[in-house]
Short mmCIF file of C-alpha atoms in Angstrom, two decimals:
data_model
loop_
_atom_site.label_atom_id
_atom_site.label_comp_id
_atom_site.label_asym_id
_atom_site.label_seq_id
_atom_site.Cartn_x
_atom_site.Cartn_y
_atom_site.Cartn_z
CA MET A 1 -0.12 0.24 -0.07
CA LYS A 2 1.30 3.60 -0.97
CA ARG A 3 2.53 5.67 1.95
CA SER A 4 1.20 8.89 0.45
CA ALA A 5 1.46 11.67 3.03
CA PRO A 6 4.79 13.25 4.35
CA ALA A 7 3.55 13.07 7.83
CA ALA A 8 5.63 16.02 8.89
CA LYS A 9 3.16 17.06 11.38
CA ARG A 10 2.90 13.51 12.90
CA ARG A 11 6.55 13.08 13.10
CA GLN A 12 6.47 15.99 15.60
CA SER A 13 3.92 14.58 17.89
CA VAL A 14 4.01 11.78 20.42
CA PRO A 15 1.47 9.07 19.99
CA GLN A 16 -1.00 9.23 22.80
CA VAL A 17 -2.87 6.34 24.10
CA ARG A 18 -6.39 6.78 25.08
CA PHE A 19 -8.25 4.17 26.96
CA ARG A 20 -11.99 4.43 26.97
CA MET A 21 -14.44 2.37 28.53
CA ARG A 22 -18.29 2.59 27.58
CA ILE A 23 -21.02 0.69 29.49
CA THR A 24 -24.02 0.19 27.09
CA HIS A 25 -27.55 -0.56 28.03
CA GLY A 26 -29.69 -1.47 25.49
CA ASP A 27 -29.27 1.07 22.54
CA ASP A 28 -28.05 3.55 25.25
CA ILE A 29 -24.22 4.61 26.05
CA ALA A 30 -25.15 4.38 29.77
CA VAL A 31 -21.95 5.45 30.99
CA GLY A 32 -19.02 6.80 28.95
CA PRO A 33 -16.16 9.52 28.75
CA GLY A 34 -18.53 12.32 27.73
CA LYS A 35 -21.00 11.61 30.71
CA VAL A 36 -18.29 11.15 32.94
CA ALA A 37 -16.68 14.54 32.26
CA LEU A 38 -19.63 16.13 32.54
CA LEU A 39 -19.94 14.83 36.10
CA GLU A 40 -16.44 16.22 36.91
CA ALA A 41 -17.28 19.56 35.47
CA ILE A 42 -20.53 19.79 37.60
CA GLU A 43 -18.56 18.78 40.86
CA GLN A 44 -16.00 21.53 39.72
CA THR A 45 -18.37 24.10 38.98
CA GLY A 46 -21.34 23.46 41.02
CA SER A 47 -23.97 24.08 38.23
CA ILE A 48 -25.12 22.32 35.19
CA THR A 49 -25.05 25.53 33.18
CA ALA A 50 -21.27 26.28 34.12
CA ALA A 51 -20.48 22.62 33.46
CA ALA A 52 -21.84 22.84 29.94
CA LYS A 53 -20.08 25.97 29.14
CA SER A 54 -16.76 24.66 30.32
CA LEU A 55 -17.24 21.81 28.07
CA ASP A 56 -18.28 23.85 25.35
CA MET A 57 -21.61 22.12 25.18
CA SER A 58 -25.24 23.43 25.04
CA TYR A 59 -27.25 23.37 28.27
CA ARG A 60 -29.79 21.01 26.41
CA ARG A 61 -26.95 18.86 25.49
CA ALA A 62 -25.78 18.52 29.26
CA TRP A 63 -29.37 18.27 30.59
CA LEU A 64 -30.25 15.32 27.94
CA LEU A 65 -27.03 13.39 28.93
CA LEU A 66 -27.60 13.42 32.70
CA ASP A 67 -31.28 12.55 32.14
CA GLU A 68 -29.87 9.36 30.08
CA LEU A 69 -27.42 8.90 32.90
CA ASN A 70 -30.10 9.17 35.61
CA ARG A 71 -32.32 6.94 34.18
CA SER A 72 -29.43 4.20 33.86
CA LEU A 73 -28.76 4.36 37.31
CA ARG A 74 -30.51 2.90 40.33
CA GLU A 75 -30.24 6.75 41.93
CA PRO A 76 -29.44 9.74 40.22
CA ALA A 77 -26.14 10.79 39.80
CA VAL A 78 -27.03 14.73 39.92
CA ASP A 79 -29.15 16.52 42.74
CA CYS A 80 -30.63 19.64 41.14
CA SER A 81 -32.72 20.39 44.14
CA GLN A 82 -30.51 23.23 45.20
CA GLY A 83 -31.93 25.02 42.27
CA GLY A 84 -34.37 25.52 39.29
CA ARG A 85 -33.62 23.96 36.12
CA ARG A 86 -31.71 27.17 35.03
CA GLY A 87 -31.19 28.76 38.50
CA GLY A 88 -29.03 27.61 41.47
CA GLY A 89 -26.38 24.83 42.10
CA SER A 90 -26.43 21.39 41.40
CA ALA A 91 -24.05 18.67 43.26
CA LEU A 92 -23.37 15.38 42.58
CA THR A 93 -24.94 12.61 45.06
CA GLU A 94 -22.87 9.71 46.67
CA VAL A 95 -23.36 7.64 43.55
CA GLY A 96 -22.56 10.25 41.14
CA ARG A 97 -19.02 10.56 43.24
CA GLN A 98 -18.60 6.64 43.50
CA LEU A 99 -19.53 6.26 39.46
CA VAL A 100 -16.50 9.22 38.61
CA ALA A 101 -14.04 7.58 40.96
CA LEU A 102 -14.61 3.98 39.75
CA TYR A 103 -14.59 5.15 36.16
CA ARG A 104 -11.45 6.89 36.61
CA ARG A 105 -9.86 4.34 38.63
CA ILE A 106 -10.64 1.63 35.88
CA GLU A 107 -9.10 3.98 33.41
CA LEU A 108 -5.73 3.99 35.32
CA THR A 109 -5.79 0.26 36.19
CA ALA A 110 -6.06 -0.56 32.25
CA GLU A 111 -3.04 1.84 31.52
CA THR A 112 -1.06 0.72 34.05
CA GLU A 113 -1.55 -3.03 34.04
CA CYS A 114 -1.35 -2.92 29.90
CA ARG A 115 1.68 -0.84 30.12
CA GLY A 116 4.03 -3.38 28.82
CA ASP A 117 1.89 -4.25 25.87
CA ILE A 118 0.89 -0.66 25.13
CA ARG A 119 4.81 -0.01 24.82
CA LYS A 120 5.13 -3.04 22.39
CA LEU A 121 2.27 -1.42 20.22
CA LEU A 122 3.74 1.93 20.24
CA SER A 123 7.00 0.62 19.07
CA LEU A 124 5.34 -0.25 15.85
CA LEU A 125 4.43 3.25 15.10
CA THR A 126 6.62 5.70 13.33
CA ARG A 127 7.66 8.57 15.85
CA MET B 1 -33.77 15.14 37.72
CA LYS B 2 -36.88 13.82 36.24
CA ARG B 3 -36.46 10.04 35.28
CA SER B 4 -38.49 10.26 32.27
CA ALA B 5 -38.45 7.14 30.19
CA PRO B 6 -40.28 3.98 30.99
CA ALA B 7 -37.13 1.88 30.17
CA ALA B 8 -38.82 -1.25 29.81
CA LYS B 9 -36.20 -1.95 27.03
CA ARG B 10 -33.52 -1.08 29.13
CA ARG B 11 -34.58 -3.58 31.73
CA GLN B 12 -34.79 -6.40 29.47
CA SER B 13 -31.01 -6.24 28.58
CA VAL B 14 -27.94 -6.61 30.48
CA PRO B 15 -25.54 -3.80 30.57
CA GLN B 16 -22.34 -4.52 28.30
CA VAL B 17 -19.17 -3.14 29.04
CA ARG B 18 -16.76 -2.14 26.16
CA PHE B 19 -13.00 -1.19 26.39
CA ARG B 20 -11.98 0.42 23.62
CA MET B 21 -8.08 1.88 23.17
CA ARG B 22 -7.16 4.47 20.46
CA ILE B 23 -3.54 5.65 19.88
CA THR B 24 -3.96 9.16 18.44
CA HIS B 25 -0.87 10.56 16.33
CA GLY B 26 -1.07 14.05 15.72
CA ASP B 27 -4.81 14.78 14.58
CA ASP B 28 -5.13 11.11 13.35
CA ILE B 29 -6.56 8.20 15.16
CA ALA B 30 -3.32 5.73 14.30
CA VAL B 31 -4.75 2.68 15.80
CA GLY B 32 -8.54 1.96 16.99
CA PRO B 33 -11.26 -0.50 17.11
CA GLY B 34 -12.14 0.26 13.51
CA LYS B 35 -8.73 -0.35 12.12
CA VAL B 36 -8.21 -3.32 13.96
CA ALA B 37 -11.39 -4.99 13.23
CA LEU B 38 -10.81 -4.24 9.42
CA LEU B 39 -7.11 -5.95 9.85
CA GLU B 40 -8.76 -9.09 11.30
CA ALA B 41 -11.27 -9.13 8.41
CA ILE B 42 -8.70 -8.97 6.06
CA GLU B 43 -6.87 -11.88 7.56
CA GLN B 44 -10.01 -13.85 7.55
CA THR B 45 -11.25 -13.09 4.00
CA GLY B 46 -7.69 -12.91 2.14
CA SER B 47 -9.17 -9.36 0.53
CA ILE B 48 -9.72 -5.94 1.19
CA THR B 49 -12.85 -6.06 -0.93
CA ALA B 50 -14.23 -8.87 0.94
CA ALA B 51 -13.33 -7.54 4.23
CA ALA B 52 -14.72 -4.23 3.76
CA LYS B 53 -17.97 -6.13 2.56
CA SER B 54 -18.09 -8.07 5.57
CA LEU B 55 -18.13 -4.79 7.75
CA ASP B 56 -20.50 -3.18 5.60
CA MET B 57 -17.97 -0.55 4.91
CA SER B 58 -17.25 0.84 1.23
CA TYR B 59 -13.89 -0.35 -0.44
CA ARG B 60 -12.64 3.24 -0.51
CA ARG B 61 -13.10 3.86 3.08
CA ALA B 62 -11.47 0.43 3.72
CA TRP B 63 -8.80 1.73 1.65
CA LEU B 64 -8.28 4.96 3.39
CA LEU B 65 -8.21 3.46 6.92
CA LEU B 66 -5.31 1.21 5.60
CA ASP B 67 -3.59 4.03 4.04
CA GLU B 68 -3.85 6.00 7.39
CA LEU B 69 -2.89 3.31 9.29
CA ASN B 70 0.21 2.16 7.48
CA ARG B 71 1.38 5.72 7.36
CA SER B 72 1.27 5.52 11.27
CA LEU B 73 3.35 2.23 11.41
CA ARG B 74 7.04 1.95 10.57
CA GLU B 75 6.27 -1.05 8.41
CA PRO B 76 2.72 -1.51 6.44
CA ALA B 77 0.28 -3.84 8.22
CA VAL B 78 -1.16 -5.19 5.07
CA ASP B 79 0.76 -6.62 2.19
CA CYS B 80 -1.38 -5.82 -1.16
CA SER B 81 1.59 -7.31 -3.43
CA GLN B 82 -0.55 -10.35 -4.23
CA GLY B 83 -3.20 -8.52 -6.18
CA GLY B 84 -4.05 -4.85 -8.11
CA ARG B 85 -5.70 -2.37 -6.01
CA ARG B 86 -9.26 -4.16 -6.80
CA GLY B 87 -7.65 -7.40 -7.69
CA GLY B 88 -6.39 -10.25 -5.89
CA GLY B 89 -5.50 -11.40 -2.38
CA SER B 90 -4.21 -9.37 0.61
CA ALA B 91 -2.56 -10.61 3.88
CA LEU B 92 -1.20 -9.19 6.82
CA THR B 93 2.21 -8.60 7.31
CA GLU B 94 3.83 -9.77 10.52
CA VAL B 95 3.37 -6.12 11.86
CA GLY B 96 -0.06 -6.26 10.75
CA ARG B 97 -0.43 -9.58 13.16
CA GLN B 98 1.51 -8.24 15.97
CA LEU B 99 -0.55 -5.10 16.07
CA VAL B 100 -3.86 -7.28 16.30
CA ALA B 101 -2.76 -9.47 18.69
CA LEU B 102 -1.37 -6.70 21.04
CA TYR B 103 -4.31 -4.81 20.46
CA ARG B 104 -6.69 -7.60 21.66
CA ARG B 105 -4.51 -8.76 24.38
CA ILE B 106 -4.63 -5.24 25.99
CA GLU B 107 -8.23 -5.10 25.90
CA LEU B 108 -8.68 -8.28 27.40
CA THR B 109 -6.19 -7.49 29.95
CA ALA B 110 -7.73 -4.39 30.80
CA GLU B 111 -11.14 -6.18 31.33
CA THR B 112 -9.50 -8.88 33.47
CA GLU B 113 -7.48 -6.51 35.66
CA CYS B 114 -10.70 -4.26 36.15
CA ARG B 115 -13.22 -6.90 36.68
CA GLY B 116 -13.91 -6.00 40.55
CA ASP B 117 -14.29 -2.14 40.01
CA ILE B 118 -16.32 -2.73 36.81
CA ARG B 119 -18.53 -4.86 38.78
CA LYS B 120 -18.94 -2.22 41.26
CA LEU B 121 -19.62 0.23 38.66
CA LEU B 122 -22.25 -1.93 37.26
CA SER B 123 -24.06 -2.42 40.62
CA LEU B 124 -24.85 1.33 40.12
CA LEU B 125 -26.88 0.79 37.10
CA THR B 126 -30.57 -0.51 36.85
CA ARG B 127 -31.08 -3.94 35.62
#
């Protein structure tokens, strides 16, 4: 196969490994990197509006993601009782905090335990 | 947050965990699940045309994915020397076989090593 590009840009960069876990539930993605990032942003900013903004996401999109997530969980991940829909603060529930912590620990474990094979795989790539 | 859907469909299904690794290189995804599946299909079918068909993918799309992959690798993953562009057989090179084997072993290791935390995460979901 022809190696058609000069690839100068690629050669300047170092390959990045990204591990992503998704939990699908029927046709939905119940838990994935987008929802986890949104929960983290809510924890940091204290509101869905600010979290959505920090992720360059519409409020509507954030709300739909949270709705889908909450419906996949035994208990909601976000407590919006501190304000109205566009109003005051939102916070993660205990379940929301557990979900974020487990998800990030799983990613870290995967990267750590697979380090040797990942290094071998990266050795196949151009630098 | 309102839990707005009946979710009958979801309740019939069991959550599925999918681990996916992507290696990005500059702006490209050098290695990811789509490319690995394509290599496996080429190994099984012995041709890019048949592999693309088996994945419900256009020949053009398959060829572009392989071109992008090959440009990311020190050596090409696919040997097309056995036929013309639309012609005879294609086979994985030793590098192609190594790439597939490492990628699948990494996924398996990740799922195995994270089993405990994945179980905890799944316990937060509705069934």
